[in-house]
Short mmCIF file of C-alpha atoms and ligand atoms in Angstrom, two decimals:
data_model
loop_
_atom_site.label_atom_id
_atom_site.label_comp_id
_atom_site.label_asym_id
_atom_site.label_seq_id
_atom_site.Cartn_x
_atom_site.Cartn_y
_atom_site.Cartn_z
CA MET W 139 203.51 119.11 53.04
CA SER W 140 200.83 117.00 54.71
CA ARG W 141 198.00 115.69 52.54
CA GLU W 142 194.47 116.78 53.51
CA ARG W 143 191.90 114.10 54.45
CA LEU W 144 189.14 115.54 52.30
CA SER W 145 188.76 117.83 49.34
CA ALA W 146 186.91 121.18 49.31
CA VAL W 147 185.66 120.45 45.79
CA ASP W 148 183.92 117.24 46.99
CA VAL W 149 182.34 119.04 49.96
CA ILE W 150 181.05 121.84 47.72
CA ARG W 151 179.69 119.30 45.19
CA THR W 152 177.82 117.39 47.94
CA LYS W 153 175.93 120.51 49.01
CA ARG W 154 175.58 121.86 45.47
CA ASP W 155 173.78 118.63 44.52
CA GLY W 156 171.38 119.00 47.45
CA HIS W 157 172.78 116.31 49.77
CA ARG W 158 173.49 116.42 53.51
CA LEU W 159 177.06 117.14 54.56
CA SER W 160 178.51 114.47 56.85
CA ASP W 161 179.88 115.42 60.29
CA ASP W 162 183.35 114.66 58.99
CA GLN W 163 182.92 116.96 55.97
CA ILE W 164 181.67 119.82 58.17
CA ASP W 165 184.43 119.41 60.77
CA TRP W 166 187.11 119.24 58.11
CA VAL W 167 185.95 122.15 55.96
CA VAL W 168 185.60 124.55 58.92
CA ASP W 169 188.98 123.57 60.33
CA ALA W 170 190.69 123.70 56.94
CA TYR W 171 189.14 127.10 56.18
CA THR W 172 190.34 128.47 59.53
CA ARG W 173 193.84 127.14 58.76
CA GLY W 174 193.78 128.78 55.32
CA VAL W 175 193.84 125.46 53.42
CA VAL W 176 190.35 125.95 52.01
CA ALA W 177 190.44 129.18 50.01
CA ASP W 178 187.95 132.07 50.26
CA GLU W 179 186.55 131.30 46.80
CA GLN W 180 185.87 127.69 47.81
CA MET W 181 184.21 128.69 51.08
CA SER W 182 182.16 131.29 49.15
CA ALA W 183 180.90 128.55 46.83
CA LEU W 184 180.01 126.36 49.81
CA ALA W 185 178.22 129.25 51.56
CA MET W 186 176.18 129.84 48.38
CA ALA W 187 175.36 126.12 48.10
CA ILE W 188 174.16 126.15 51.74
CA PHE W 189 172.22 129.37 51.03
CA LEU W 190 170.46 127.69 48.09
CA ASN W 191 169.99 124.16 49.44
CA GLY W 192 169.80 124.68 53.20
CA MET W 193 170.90 122.47 56.06
CA ASP W 194 168.89 120.39 58.50
CA THR W 195 169.10 121.01 62.26
CA ALA W 196 171.72 118.29 62.82
CA GLU W 197 173.97 119.74 60.08
CA ALA W 198 173.55 123.28 61.47
CA ALA W 199 174.31 122.03 65.00
CA ARG W 200 177.48 120.32 63.72
CA LEU W 201 178.52 123.50 61.88
CA THR W 202 177.99 125.38 65.14
CA GLN W 203 180.19 122.87 66.99
CA ALA W 204 182.94 123.10 64.36
CA MET W 205 182.95 126.90 64.65
CA ILE W 206 183.09 126.69 68.46
CA ASP W 207 186.01 124.25 68.17
CA SER W 208 187.90 126.69 65.93
CA GLY W 209 188.68 128.81 69.00
CA ASP W 210 188.49 129.18 72.78
CA ARG W 211 185.59 128.64 75.12
CA LEU W 212 185.06 130.87 78.12
CA ASP W 213 185.08 128.94 81.36
CA LEU W 214 182.72 130.90 83.59
CA LYS W 215 183.55 129.96 87.16
CA VAL W 216 180.72 131.57 89.10
CA ASP W 217 178.53 130.22 91.85
CA ARG W 218 175.25 131.53 90.41
CA PRO W 219 173.31 130.21 87.39
CA THR W 220 174.51 131.83 84.16
CA VAL W 221 172.01 133.13 81.61
CA ASP W 222 172.34 135.39 78.59
CA LYS W 223 170.09 137.13 76.08
CA HIS W 224 170.69 137.70 72.38
CA SER W 225 168.65 139.98 70.15
CA THR W 226 168.76 139.65 66.38
CA GLY W 227 168.84 143.47 66.31
CA GLY W 228 166.41 146.28 65.90
CA VAL W 229 165.85 150.04 65.94
CA GLY W 230 165.99 151.57 69.43
CA ASP W 231 166.73 148.11 70.86
CA LYS W 232 168.53 149.11 74.05
CA ILE W 233 167.03 146.30 76.13
CA THR W 234 170.39 144.76 77.15
CA LEU W 235 171.21 147.93 79.11
CA PRO W 236 168.40 147.68 81.68
CA LEU W 237 168.03 143.88 81.35
CA ALA W 238 171.54 142.67 82.25
CA PRO W 239 171.71 144.54 85.59
CA LEU W 240 168.08 143.67 86.38
CA VAL W 241 168.59 139.93 85.92
CA ALA W 242 171.88 140.11 87.87
CA ALA W 243 170.11 141.97 90.70
CA CYS W 244 167.59 139.08 90.77
CA GLY W 245 170.41 136.59 91.45
CA ALA W 246 171.69 135.26 88.08
CA ALA W 247 175.07 135.85 86.44
CA VAL W 248 174.71 137.54 83.03
CA PRO W 249 177.74 137.32 80.72
CA GLN W 250 176.77 139.29 77.66
CA LEU W 251 179.35 139.44 74.92
CA SER W 252 178.00 142.01 72.47
CA GLY W 253 178.77 143.54 69.13
CA ARG W 254 178.93 146.87 67.38
CA GLY W 255 176.25 148.09 65.01
CA LEU W 256 176.49 147.83 61.25
CA GLY W 257 173.83 149.37 59.02
CA HIS W 258 170.58 150.68 60.44
CA THR W 259 170.54 148.63 63.66
CA GLY W 260 172.57 149.88 66.60
CA GLY W 261 175.19 147.98 68.58
CA THR W 262 175.18 147.67 72.36
CA LEU W 263 178.91 148.45 72.64
CA ASP W 264 178.50 151.68 70.64
CA LYS W 265 175.78 152.80 73.04
CA LEU W 266 177.79 152.01 76.19
CA GLU W 267 180.91 153.68 74.76
CA SER W 268 179.08 157.02 74.97
CA ILE W 269 179.62 156.80 78.76
CA PRO W 270 182.91 158.60 79.54
CA GLY W 271 185.66 156.14 80.46
CA TRP W 272 183.69 152.95 79.78
CA ARG W 273 185.79 150.14 78.32
CA ALA W 274 184.40 147.38 76.03
CA GLN W 275 187.50 145.19 75.77
CA LEU W 276 188.02 142.96 78.81
CA SER W 277 190.29 139.98 79.38
CA THR W 278 188.79 136.60 80.27
CA ASP W 279 189.98 137.09 83.87
CA GLU W 280 188.29 140.49 84.06
CA ILE W 281 185.05 139.02 82.71
CA THR W 282 184.94 136.21 85.27
CA ARG W 283 185.95 138.53 88.15
CA GLN W 284 183.24 141.06 87.25
CA LEU W 285 180.65 138.29 86.90
CA ALA W 286 181.46 137.07 90.39
CA ASP W 287 181.57 140.59 91.93
CA VAL W 288 178.73 142.37 90.11
CA GLY W 289 176.76 139.58 88.42
CA ALA W 290 176.63 141.28 85.00
CA VAL W 291 179.17 142.09 82.33
CA VAL W 292 178.49 143.54 78.89
CA CYS W 293 181.66 143.62 76.80
CA ALA W 294 183.24 142.82 73.42
CA ALA W 295 183.76 139.17 72.47
CA THR W 296 187.29 138.03 73.31
CA GLU W 297 189.62 137.63 70.31
CA GLY W 298 189.76 133.83 70.26
CA LEU W 299 185.99 133.20 70.37
CA ALA W 300 184.75 131.32 67.25
CA PRO W 301 187.39 132.67 64.79
CA ALA W 302 185.88 130.51 62.00
CA ASP W 303 182.62 132.45 62.36
CA LYS W 304 184.47 135.78 62.16
CA LYS W 305 186.12 134.71 58.91
CA LEU W 306 182.98 133.16 57.43
CA TYR W 307 180.75 136.09 58.42
CA ALA W 308 183.08 138.56 56.68
CA LEU W 309 182.95 136.36 53.57
CA ARG W 310 179.14 136.06 53.66
CA ASP W 311 178.90 139.83 53.94
CA VAL W 312 180.57 140.27 50.53
CA THR W 313 179.02 137.25 48.76
CA SER W 314 175.33 137.93 49.45
CA THR W 315 175.00 134.85 51.64
CA VAL W 316 174.17 136.50 54.97
CA GLU W 317 170.42 135.81 54.83
CA SER W 318 170.56 132.03 55.18
CA ILE W 319 168.77 130.66 58.24
CA PRO W 320 171.23 127.80 59.02
CA LEU W 321 174.20 130.14 58.50
CA ILE W 322 172.72 132.90 60.69
CA ALA W 323 171.66 130.43 63.38
CA SER W 324 175.02 128.63 63.54
CA SER W 325 176.87 131.97 63.53
CA ILE W 326 174.88 133.35 66.48
CA MET W 327 174.87 130.09 68.46
CA SER W 328 178.59 129.36 68.00
CA LYS W 329 179.44 132.61 69.78
CA LYS W 330 176.77 132.20 72.45
CA ILE W 331 177.71 128.59 73.26
CA ALA W 332 181.46 129.35 73.27
CA GLU W 333 180.72 132.17 75.71
CA GLY W 334 179.60 129.52 78.19
CA ALA W 335 176.19 130.59 79.60
CA GLU W 336 174.05 127.63 80.66
CA ALA W 337 170.82 129.22 79.45
CA LEU W 338 169.94 131.65 76.68
CA VAL W 339 166.89 133.70 75.75
CA LEU W 340 166.75 134.82 72.12
CA ASP W 341 164.81 137.90 71.11
CA VAL W 342 164.03 137.30 67.43
CA LYS W 343 162.78 140.55 65.93
CA VAL W 344 160.13 140.66 63.21
CA GLY W 345 159.20 143.64 61.04
CA SER W 346 160.55 146.42 58.85
CA GLY W 347 163.36 147.37 61.26
CA ALA W 348 164.53 143.77 61.71
CA PHE W 349 166.68 141.30 59.78
CA MET W 350 163.60 139.10 59.34
CA LYS W 351 160.82 141.14 57.75
CA ASN W 352 158.06 138.53 57.97
CA LEU W 353 156.76 136.18 60.63
CA ASP W 354 157.41 132.93 58.73
CA ASP W 355 161.13 133.69 58.30
CA ALA W 356 161.46 134.88 61.90
CA ARG W 357 159.76 131.74 63.19
CA ALA W 358 162.03 129.53 61.06
CA LEU W 359 165.09 131.36 62.48
CA ALA W 360 163.77 131.03 66.05
CA GLU W 361 163.21 127.30 65.55
CA ALA W 362 166.69 126.83 64.09
CA LEU W 363 168.29 128.72 67.00
CA VAL W 364 166.36 126.78 69.64
CA GLY W 365 167.04 123.46 67.82
CA ILE W 366 170.81 124.11 67.78
CA GLY W 367 170.77 125.21 71.44
CA LYS W 368 168.99 122.03 72.49
CA GLN W 369 171.36 119.81 70.52
CA HIS W 370 174.15 121.45 72.52
CA GLY W 371 172.43 120.79 75.84
CA ARG W 372 171.55 124.44 76.56
CA LYS W 373 168.27 125.71 77.96
CA VAL W 374 167.00 128.00 75.22
CA THR W 375 163.81 129.95 74.57
CA ALA W 376 163.15 132.32 71.67
CA LEU W 377 160.64 135.15 71.81
CA LEU W 378 159.32 136.59 68.56
CA THR W 379 158.86 140.33 69.15
CA ASP W 380 157.66 143.20 67.01
CA MET W 381 160.14 145.47 65.25
CA SER W 382 157.83 147.38 62.91
CA VAL W 383 157.94 150.45 65.19
CA PRO W 384 161.10 151.71 66.99
CA LEU W 385 161.45 150.54 70.59
CA GLY W 386 161.09 153.36 73.10
CA ARG W 387 161.44 157.01 72.18
CA THR W 388 165.17 157.24 71.47
CA ILE W 389 167.32 155.83 68.67
CA GLY W 390 171.08 156.40 68.81
CA ASN W 391 173.81 155.90 71.37
CA SER W 392 173.94 158.33 74.34
CA VAL W 393 170.20 158.98 73.97
CA GLU W 394 169.51 155.25 74.39
CA VAL W 395 171.73 155.08 77.47
CA GLU W 396 169.74 157.99 78.98
CA GLU W 397 166.45 156.22 78.28
CA SER W 398 167.75 152.96 79.78
CA VAL W 399 168.80 154.79 82.95
CA GLU W 400 165.28 156.28 83.17
CA VAL W 401 163.88 152.73 83.12
CA LEU W 402 166.37 151.57 85.76
CA ARG W 403 165.31 154.52 87.95
CA GLY W 404 161.63 153.58 87.75
CA GLY W 405 160.48 155.66 84.73
CA GLY W 406 160.91 155.36 80.97
CA PRO W 407 158.62 154.27 78.13
CA GLN W 408 156.17 151.44 78.76
CA ASP W 409 157.31 149.28 75.80
CA ILE W 410 160.90 149.25 77.09
CA ILE W 411 159.72 148.34 80.59
CA ASP W 412 157.41 145.61 79.25
CA LEU W 413 160.01 143.97 77.01
CA THR W 414 162.71 144.18 79.69
CA VAL W 415 160.45 142.52 82.25
CA THR W 416 159.20 139.87 79.78
CA LEU W 417 162.76 138.88 78.83
CA ALA W 418 163.89 138.99 82.49
CA ARG W 419 161.06 136.60 83.47
CA GLU W 420 162.10 134.13 80.73
CA MET W 421 165.78 134.34 81.70
CA LEU W 422 165.03 133.85 85.41
CA ALA W 423 162.72 130.91 84.66
CA LEU W 424 165.51 129.19 82.67
CA ALA W 425 167.97 129.95 85.46
CA GLY W 426 165.58 128.47 88.06
CA ILE W 427 165.32 131.74 90.03
CA ASP W 428 161.94 132.62 91.51
CA THR W 429 162.28 136.39 91.97
CA ASP W 430 159.89 139.00 90.60
CA PRO W 431 161.86 141.38 88.33
CA VAL W 432 159.15 144.05 88.67
CA GLU W 433 159.81 144.31 92.40
CA VAL W 434 163.58 144.40 91.91
CA LEU W 435 163.24 147.15 89.28
CA ALA W 436 161.00 149.19 91.61
CA SER W 437 163.35 148.69 94.58
CA GLY W 438 166.28 150.43 92.81
CA GLY W 439 168.34 147.22 93.04
CA ALA W 440 168.77 147.02 89.25
CA TYR W 441 169.95 150.66 89.08
CA GLU W 442 172.50 149.99 91.81
CA THR W 443 173.82 146.97 89.85
CA TRP W 444 173.96 149.12 86.68
CA CYS W 445 176.17 151.69 88.46
CA ARG W 446 178.50 148.94 89.70
CA MET W 447 178.58 147.31 86.24
CA ILE W 448 179.52 150.60 84.53
CA SER W 449 182.10 151.57 87.20
CA ALA W 450 183.74 148.12 87.03
CA GLN W 451 184.54 148.83 83.35
CA GLY W 452 185.99 152.29 84.03
CA GLY W 453 182.81 154.26 83.26
CA ASP W 454 181.32 157.04 85.37
CA PRO W 455 177.59 156.29 85.75
CA GLU W 456 176.95 159.86 86.97
CA ALA W 457 178.85 161.61 84.14
CA ALA W 458 177.00 163.88 81.71
CA LEU W 459 176.64 162.17 78.34
CA PRO W 460 177.62 163.80 75.02
CA LYS W 461 175.08 166.24 73.53
CA ALA W 462 174.71 166.81 69.78
CA LYS W 463 175.83 170.14 68.33
CA HIS W 464 172.86 170.43 65.96
CA VAL W 465 169.14 169.70 66.41
CA HIS W 466 166.49 169.66 63.66
CA VAL W 467 162.83 169.22 64.63
CA VAL W 468 160.25 167.62 62.30
CA THR W 469 156.76 168.88 63.15
CA ALA W 470 153.27 167.53 62.42
CA GLU W 471 151.77 169.00 59.23
CA GLU W 472 148.23 168.42 60.51
CA SER W 473 146.31 167.53 63.66
CA GLY W 474 145.22 163.96 64.30
CA THR W 475 146.60 160.68 65.56
CA LEU W 476 150.05 159.39 64.66
CA ALA W 477 149.01 156.23 62.83
CA THR W 478 152.36 154.70 61.78
CA LEU W 479 156.05 155.19 62.51
CA ASP W 480 158.23 152.88 60.47
CA ALA W 481 161.19 151.35 62.32
CA TYR W 482 163.32 151.01 59.18
CA GLY W 483 162.89 154.64 58.06
CA VAL W 484 163.69 155.96 61.54
CA GLY W 485 166.64 153.55 61.89
CA VAL W 486 168.13 154.71 58.59
CA ALA W 487 167.62 158.36 59.62
CA ALA W 488 169.54 157.80 62.88
CA TRP W 489 172.27 155.97 60.98
CA ARG W 490 172.62 158.77 58.42
CA LEU W 491 172.78 161.35 61.23
CA GLY W 492 175.93 159.55 62.40
CA ALA W 493 174.63 157.15 65.08
CA GLY W 494 175.65 154.12 62.99
CA ARG W 495 178.44 153.15 60.64
CA ALA W 496 178.55 152.16 56.97
CA ARG W 497 181.79 150.18 57.22
CA LYS W 498 183.23 148.22 60.15
CA GLU W 499 186.09 150.66 60.60
CA ASP W 500 183.94 153.85 60.74
CA ALA W 501 183.53 155.75 64.03
CA VAL W 502 180.04 156.54 65.33
CA GLN W 503 178.85 159.90 66.70
CA HIS W 504 177.86 159.18 70.27
CA ALA W 505 175.32 162.01 70.50
CA ALA W 506 173.65 161.52 67.11
CA GLY W 507 170.20 160.01 66.76
CA VAL W 508 166.46 160.51 66.69
CA ILE W 509 164.03 161.32 69.52
CA CYS W 510 160.41 160.31 68.87
CA HIS W 511 158.17 162.91 70.49
CA ALA W 512 155.13 160.90 69.41
CA LYS W 513 154.53 157.17 68.98
CA PRO W 514 151.67 155.48 67.09
CA GLY W 515 148.38 156.10 68.86
CA ASP W 516 149.44 159.52 70.28
CA ARG W 517 147.30 162.58 69.45
CA VAL W 518 149.24 165.41 67.81
CA SER W 519 148.32 168.98 66.81
CA ALA W 520 149.62 170.72 63.68
CA GLY W 521 153.02 172.21 64.51
CA ASP W 522 153.78 169.80 67.38
CA PRO W 523 157.25 168.25 67.36
CA LEU W 524 157.17 164.67 66.01
CA LEU W 525 160.80 163.71 65.55
CA GLU W 526 163.96 165.43 66.77
CA LEU W 527 167.06 164.77 64.68
CA ARG W 528 170.38 165.19 66.49
CA THR W 529 173.82 165.27 64.86
CA ASP W 530 177.26 166.84 65.01
CA THR W 531 177.26 167.06 61.20
CA PRO W 532 174.32 169.27 60.05
CA ASP W 533 175.01 168.31 56.42
CA ALA W 534 173.61 164.86 57.28
CA VAL W 535 170.12 166.21 58.01
CA ALA W 536 168.93 166.31 54.37
CA ALA W 537 169.69 162.60 53.83
CA ALA W 538 168.06 161.72 57.16
CA LEU W 539 164.92 163.63 56.16
CA GLU W 540 164.84 161.72 52.88
CA SER W 541 164.71 158.40 54.74
CA LEU W 542 161.78 159.71 56.79
CA GLN W 543 159.68 160.36 53.64
CA GLY W 544 156.60 158.17 54.11
CA ALA W 545 157.99 156.75 57.37
CA TYR W 546 155.12 158.20 59.43
CA THR W 547 151.47 158.96 58.79
CA ILE W 548 148.85 160.96 60.61
CA GLY W 549 145.37 159.53 60.17
CA ASP W 550 143.33 156.61 61.37
CA PRO W 551 145.24 154.78 64.06
CA SER W 552 146.30 151.30 62.96
CA PRO W 553 145.33 148.47 65.32
CA GLU W 554 147.64 148.42 68.33
CA HIS W 555 150.67 146.21 67.60
CA LYS W 556 151.49 143.38 69.99
CA LEU W 557 155.06 143.55 71.28
CA LEU W 558 155.33 139.83 72.12
CA ILE W 559 154.15 137.86 69.10
CA ASP W 560 154.99 134.29 70.09
CA THR W 561 157.36 132.07 72.05
CA VAL W 562 159.36 129.11 70.68
CA ARG W 563 160.60 126.61 73.26
N1 URA A 249 174.45 137.98 63.63
C1 URA A 249 175.44 137.06 63.69
O1 URA A 249 176.18 136.98 64.65
N2 URA A 249 175.61 136.26 62.62
C2 URA A 249 174.81 136.31 61.53
O2 URA A 249 175.00 135.53 60.63
C3 URA A 249 173.80 137.27 61.51
C4 URA A 249 173.63 138.09 62.58
#
């Protein structure tokens, strides 16, 4: 048996005692963990030491590189600039659906490898899988062909992409070490850099419905993500955007696809239009494309690209989407103005109705979710519908209603929240 160059115990001790890890230590420990030489309990101890003592940008960038090197890199052979977007996740965050075809219709190539939802935030693949026939799993050849033909592809990450991150993320999930900024940033960036896009816009969510509940943490994450991206020679911008209120009026899977199609056809809620256009402008600026996304959206060009993108993956863009078997309407108890609507409470309600999953292996209900008939600032009269709960399992309604306790108030309107809080370049 070959002798290992370094020892896991020494690497753990270095970080435990608050020192920087050397490039060699990082490269070795990630590779040895992927090979099964470093055991789960040792990697857990190292993850906790990083959680407690942090990492500087150079260490996090090296960790990112080591995780990229644990697997394959996509080689995107397309003759347009490639640009991607990543959101840290939120409630009603369906922006990828209108955004990817819009940016492609403006002339960029958008390779968006996405994930499934876990907990109260939804996953893009779960939403798209509510379209009959649509397929998430594509081969590398299919991804590059679709990028060249259509300009946009939203699909599952290929098997060999950053396997060290897959293993480490699963370990962090069960060792309470997920919420570490260098670990989150290197995890996200390893997948995004391995995917191969030249430019990346990050939508870092802030607020009750987000991973990062306060602005200081969200800003620190945005800075770490941008710092790693720059060290890897990518063009990266991070937008800090509000996630204290759900985005749009729908939270779930098929209901979010319907709302996205409304936006692509020239309608839809203003916050979804605004965020889609803001992110599109940033992506196009990084890609060096001087086209106005508002005009392309209005022209129907983005909708046409959406239909081609869905058809290319076996979906029928005209097909009726699943409808829930059971609907429960929550009405306003009094007249006034809807003052607050808490993203977390609504997200948990949608999740409990069946739109999300509790464990990786659970199935989601495609038609389950919540429709917001009113958003903060809207006038309501006693008896008006406020929230519509949809599910195939009526037994889930009681638990969903529990999560909505205190999640909305009727009274003095709170000051209007700003969707775009800041930009980190
Ligand atoms: N998303 C990721 O991909 N990794 C994390 O660590 C957290 C969120």
